[in-house]
């Protein structure tokens, strides 16, 4: 793999540390099924680490978070202008709780796509722990982060904007994305993870949430795409009794991953992540092939 590229956004559950494992599995899926995918489809693109660290001719990058997709579109459309304007908010005077809450209120009241995109980037880098969270009314409510000097990701933004010329950005439900999969594609799904405990879940980062019925429905759509549309689908999630049940038709691998969303160092323990692969045609098993 080429030198790894970081996303320009902080993002809970970002896949920067796992991109080698994910890319390897996407390559294996194509080798085993004798197919060559020209398009990578990501129904839950998040910060885009997999997009940034893979090489496909085209990408379909989707997320239900309208502010995230709006930011990507605005940056990709006019990167020089966007980066220059965004840079003005990354100053000592704006790294202040009163300023932050004022700009957060301005964001929540704004209907201007360009202004919302720039303020979304500002809040991502100045807000608490890089969280993205809304209340039930759709109001962004992440508190101030109290960082000494928030990083302005200019280099990472230019890299994203350049590579985004290969991408189509959409803000649809995962169901609609699966209903319109292009030919010669492979799919990587990074949905909101199943909670490890009843108290582990946090308020949704987009209105509507993603419940256990959605988790099971996503697994069904992945199996259907593999068997009926001959499109391989890789899904990542927590390794739990529930996820092993809903992914029982997939080939499963488990990875130990260090969590980085906890603000406390001693809360960043390793947890097991599951990789569920639904191979095109449903005929193969990655592990069987690897051990054969």
Coordinates of C-alpha atoms in Angstrom, one line a residue:
X1 CA 0.0 0.0 0.0
X2 CA 1.0 3.6 -0.7
X3 CA 1.9 5.9 2.2
X4 CA -1.2 6.2 4.4
X5 CA -3.2 9.4 4.3
X6 CA -5.1 10.7 7.2
X7 CA -8.6 12.1 6.9
X8 CA -9.0 15.8 7.5
X9 CA -11.8 15.3 10.0
X10 CA -11.7 13.8 13.5
X11 CA -14.3 11.0 13.5
X12 CA -15.5 8.5 16.1
X13 CA -14.8 5.1 14.8
X14 CA -12.6 6.3 11.9
X15 CA -10.8 3.4 10.1
X16 CA -7.3 4.9 9.6
X17 CA -5.7 2.2 11.7
X18 CA -7.5 -0.6 9.8
X19 CA -7.2 0.5 6.2
X20 CA -4.6 -2.1 5.4
X21 CA -6.8 -4.9 6.7
X22 CA -9.9 -3.5 4.9
X23 CA -8.0 -3.0 1.6
X24 CA -6.5 -6.5 1.7
X25 CA -10.0 -8.0 2.2
X26 CA -11.5 -6.0 -0.7
X27 CA -8.6 -7.2 -2.9
X28 CA -9.0 -10.8 -1.8
X29 CA -12.7 -10.7 -2.6
X30 CA -12.0 -9.7 -6.2
X31 CA -9.2 -12.3 -6.6
X32 CA -11.4 -15.2 -5.3
X33 CA -14.4 -14.3 -7.4
X34 CA -12.4 -13.5 -10.5
X35 CA -13.8 -10.0 -10.7
X36 CA -12.3 -6.6 -11.1
X37 CA -14.3 -3.9 -9.4
X38 CA -13.9 -0.4 -10.9
X39 CA -16.0 1.3 -8.2
X40 CA -15.9 1.2 -4.4
X41 CA -19.2 2.0 -2.7
X42 CA -19.3 3.3 0.9
X43 CA -22.8 3.7 2.3
X44 CA -21.3 5.0 5.6
X45 CA -18.3 7.0 4.4
X46 CA -17.6 8.9 7.7
X47 CA -14.2 10.6 7.5
X48 CA -13.3 8.7 4.4
X49 CA -10.1 6.8 5.5
X50 CA -10.9 3.8 3.3
X51 CA -11.6 6.1 0.3
X52 CA -8.3 7.9 0.8
X53 CA -6.2 4.8 1.1
X54 CA -7.5 2.6 -1.7
X55 CA -7.2 2.8 -5.5
X56 CA -10.4 2.5 -7.5
X57 CA -11.4 4.2 -10.7
X58 CA -14.5 5.6 -9.1
X59 CA -16.1 6.0 -5.7
X60 CA -19.7 6.3 -4.5
X61 CA -19.4 8.0 -1.1
X62 CA -22.6 8.2 0.9
X63 CA -23.5 9.2 4.4
X64 CA -26.9 10.0 6.1
X65 CA -25.3 13.0 7.7
X66 CA -26.2 15.8 5.4
X67 CA -23.6 18.3 6.9
X68 CA -20.8 15.8 6.3
X69 CA -21.7 15.3 2.6
X70 CA -22.3 19.0 2.2
X71 CA -18.8 19.7 3.5
X72 CA -17.3 17.2 1.1
X73 CA -19.1 18.7 -1.9
X74 CA -18.2 22.3 -1.0
X75 CA -14.5 21.4 -0.5
X76 CA -14.3 19.4 -3.7
X77 CA -16.0 22.1 -5.8
X78 CA -13.6 24.9 -5.0
X79 CA -10.8 23.8 -2.7
X80 CA -8.7 26.9 -2.8
X81 CA -11.5 29.2 -1.9
X82 CA -12.9 26.9 0.7
X83 CA -9.5 26.3 2.4
X84 CA -8.6 30.0 2.5
X85 CA -12.0 30.9 4.0
X86 CA -11.9 28.1 6.6
X87 CA -8.4 29.0 7.7
X88 CA -9.6 32.4 9.0
X89 CA -11.6 30.6 11.7
X90 CA -8.5 28.7 13.0
X91 CA -7.0 31.6 15.0
X92 CA -6.3 32.1 18.7
X93 CA -9.2 34.5 19.1
X94 CA -11.6 31.8 17.8
X95 CA -10.3 29.1 20.1
X96 CA -12.5 30.3 22.9
X97 CA -15.6 28.8 24.4
X98 CA -17.8 31.9 24.0
X99 CA -16.8 32.2 20.3
X100 CA -17.3 28.5 19.8
X101 CA -20.8 28.6 21.2
X102 CA -21.7 31.6 19.2
X103 CA -20.5 30.0 16.0
X104 CA -22.3 26.8 16.9
X105 CA -25.5 28.8 17.3
X106 CA -24.9 30.4 14.0
X107 CA -24.4 27.0 12.4
X108 CA -27.6 25.7 13.8
X109 CA -29.6 28.7 12.4
X110 CA -27.9 28.8 9.0
X111 CA -29.4 27.6 5.8
X112 CA -26.4 28.6 3.7
X113 CA -24.6 25.4 2.5
X114 CA -21.2 27.1 2.2
X115 CA -21.4 28.7 5.6
X116 CA -22.5 25.5 7.2
X117 CA -19.7 23.5 5.6
X118 CA -17.0 25.9 7.0
X119 CA -18.5 26.0 10.4
X120 CA -18.9 22.2 10.5
X121 CA -15.1 21.9 9.9
X122 CA -14.4 24.5 12.6
X123 CA -16.6 22.7 15.1
X124 CA -15.1 19.3 14.2
X125 CA -11.6 20.6 15.1
X126 CA -12.6 22.8 18.1
X127 CA -15.4 20.7 19.6
X128 CA -15.0 18.0 22.3
X129 CA -13.1 15.0 21.3
X130 CA -14.0 15.3 17.6
X131 CA -17.6 14.2 18.2
X132 CA -20.4 14.8 15.8
X133 CA -23.7 14.7 17.7
X134 CA -27.2 16.2 17.2
X135 CA -30.3 16.2 19.5
X136 CA -33.7 14.9 18.5
X137 CA -34.5 18.2 16.8
X138 CA -31.4 18.0 14.7
X139 CA -29.5 20.7 16.6
X140 CA -25.7 20.2 16.7
X141 CA -24.8 20.1 20.5
X142 CA -21.2 19.1 20.9
X143 CA -19.5 21.2 23.6
X144 CA -16.3 23.2 23.3
X145 CA -13.1 21.0 23.3
X146 CA -10.6 23.2 25.1
X147 CA -7.6 22.4 22.9
X148 CA -4.4 24.5 23.1
X149 CA -4.1 25.0 19.3
X150 CA -6.5 23.1 17.0
X151 CA -4.8 21.7 13.9
X152 CA -5.8 23.2 10.5
X153 CA -5.7 20.2 8.1
X154 CA -4.8 22.1 4.9
X155 CA -2.6 19.3 3.4
X156 CA -5.2 16.7 4.1
X157 CA -8.0 18.8 2.7
X158 CA -6.2 19.3 -0.6
X159 CA -5.5 15.6 -0.9
X160 CA -9.1 14.8 -0.2
X161 CA -10.3 17.4 -2.7
X162 CA -8.0 16.1 -5.5
X163 CA -9.0 12.5 -5.0
X164 CA -12.7 13.5 -4.7
X165 CA -12.7 14.2 -8.4
X166 CA -13.1 10.4 -8.8
X167 CA -16.1 10.4 -6.4
X168 CA -19.8 10.8 -6.4
X169 CA -21.2 12.1 -3.1
X170 CA -24.7 11.2 -2.0
X171 CA -26.8 11.7 1.1
X172 CA -29.2 8.7 1.1
X173 CA -30.3 5.9 3.3
X174 CA -28.1 2.8 3.2
X175 CA -31.2 1.0 1.7
X176 CA -31.3 3.4 -1.3
X177 CA -27.5 3.0 -1.8
X178 CA -27.9 -0.8 -2.1
X179 CA -30.9 -0.4 -4.4
X180 CA -28.6 1.5 -6.9
X181 CA -25.3 -0.3 -6.8
X182 CA -23.3 0.2 -10.0
X183 CA -22.0 -2.7 -12.0
X184 CA -18.5 -3.9 -11.3
X185 CA -18.5 -2.5 -7.8
X186 CA -17.5 -3.7 -4.4
X187 CA -19.0 -2.4 -1.1
X188 CA -17.5 -1.5 2.2
X189 CA -19.9 -0.8 5.1
X190 CA -18.9 0.9 8.3
X191 CA -22.2 1.4 10.1
X192 CA -22.7 2.8 13.6
X193 CA -21.5 -0.1 15.7
X194 CA -23.6 -2.3 17.9
X195 CA -23.1 -1.2 21.5
X196 CA -20.8 -3.4 23.6
X197 CA -23.1 -2.8 26.5
X198 CA -26.5 -1.3 27.3
X199 CA -24.8 1.9 28.5
X200 CA -22.3 2.2 25.7
X201 CA -24.5 3.9 23.1
X202 CA -24.3 7.6 22.5
X203 CA -26.8 10.0 20.8
X204 CA -27.0 9.6 17.1
X205 CA -24.7 11.7 14.9
X206 CA -27.6 12.0 12.4
X207 CA -31.3 12.2 12.9
X208 CA -33.0 8.9 12.8
X209 CA -30.3 6.8 14.3
X210 CA -29.4 3.2 13.4
X211 CA -31.0 0.5 15.5
X212 CA -30.7 -3.3 15.8
X213 CA -33.3 -3.7 13.0
X214 CA -31.2 -1.7 10.7
X215 CA -28.1 -3.8 11.7
X216 CA -30.0 -7.0 10.7
X217 CA -31.4 -5.4 7.5
X218 CA -28.0 -4.3 6.4
X219 CA -26.7 -7.9 6.7
X220 CA -29.7 -9.1 4.6
X221 CA -29.0 -6.5 2.0
X222 CA -25.3 -7.5 1.9
X223 CA -26.2 -11.1 1.4
X224 CA -28.7 -10.2 -1.3
X225 CA -26.1 -8.1 -3.1
X226 CA -23.6 -10.9 -3.1
X227 CA -25.9 -13.6 -4.2
X228 CA -28.2 -11.8 -6.6
X229 CA -26.1 -8.9 -7.9
X230 CA -22.7 -10.6 -7.7
X231 CA -21.3 -7.7 -5.7
X232 CA -19.0 -8.5 -2.8
X233 CA -19.8 -6.6 0.5
X234 CA -17.5 -6.2 3.5
X235 CA -19.0 -5.0 6.8
X236 CA -17.2 -4.1 10.0
X237 CA -18.7 -4.0 13.5
X238 CA -18.1 -5.0 17.1
X239 CA -17.6 -8.7 17.7
X240 CA -20.7 -9.6 19.8
X241 CA -23.1 -12.5 20.0
X242 CA -25.6 -10.4 18.1
X243 CA -23.3 -9.5 15.2
X244 CA -22.1 -13.1 14.9
X245 CA -25.8 -14.1 14.6
X246 CA -26.8 -11.6 12.0
X247 CA -23.6 -12.2 9.9
X248 CA -23.8 -16.0 10.1
X249 CA -24.0 -16.2 6.3
X250 CA -20.7 -14.3 5.9
X251 CA -17.1 -15.2 6.2
X252 CA -16.0 -13.7 9.6
X253 CA -12.6 -12.5 10.7
X254 CA -11.8 -10.8 14.1
X255 CA -9.3 -8.1 14.7
X256 CA -8.2 -6.5 18.0
X257 CA -8.4 -2.8 17.8
X258 CA -7.4 0.0 20.2
X259 CA -10.3 2.4 20.8
X260 CA -9.4 6.1 20.6
X261 CA -12.7 7.8 21.2
X262 CA -12.5 7.7 25.0
X263 CA -11.0 11.0 26.4
X264 CA -9.3 9.0 29.2
X265 CA -6.2 7.2 28.3
X266 CA -7.1 4.2 30.5
X267 CA -10.4 3.9 28.6
X268 CA -8.7 3.2 25.3
X269 CA -8.5 -0.5 25.7
X270 CA -8.4 -3.0 22.8
X271 CA -11.7 -4.4 21.7
X272 CA -12.6 -7.1 19.2
X273 CA -13.8 -5.9 15.8
X274 CA -15.5 -8.2 13.4
X275 CA -15.1 -8.2 9.6
X276 CA -17.9 -9.9 7.8
X277 CA -17.4 -10.6 4.1
X278 CA -20.2 -11.5 1.7
X279 CA -18.5 -12.7 -1.4
X280 CA -19.9 -12.3 -4.9
X281 CA -22.0 -15.4 -5.7
X282 CA -21.7 -16.7 -2.1
X283 CA -19.5 -19.5 -3.3
X284 CA -16.3 -18.9 -1.5
X285 CA -14.9 -18.5 2.0
X286 CA -11.9 -16.2 2.5
X287 CA -10.5 -18.4 5.3
X288 CA -11.0 -21.6 3.3
X289 CA -9.1 -20.1 0.4
X290 CA -6.4 -18.8 2.6
X291 CA -5.9 -22.2 4.2
X292 CA -6.3 -24.2 1.1

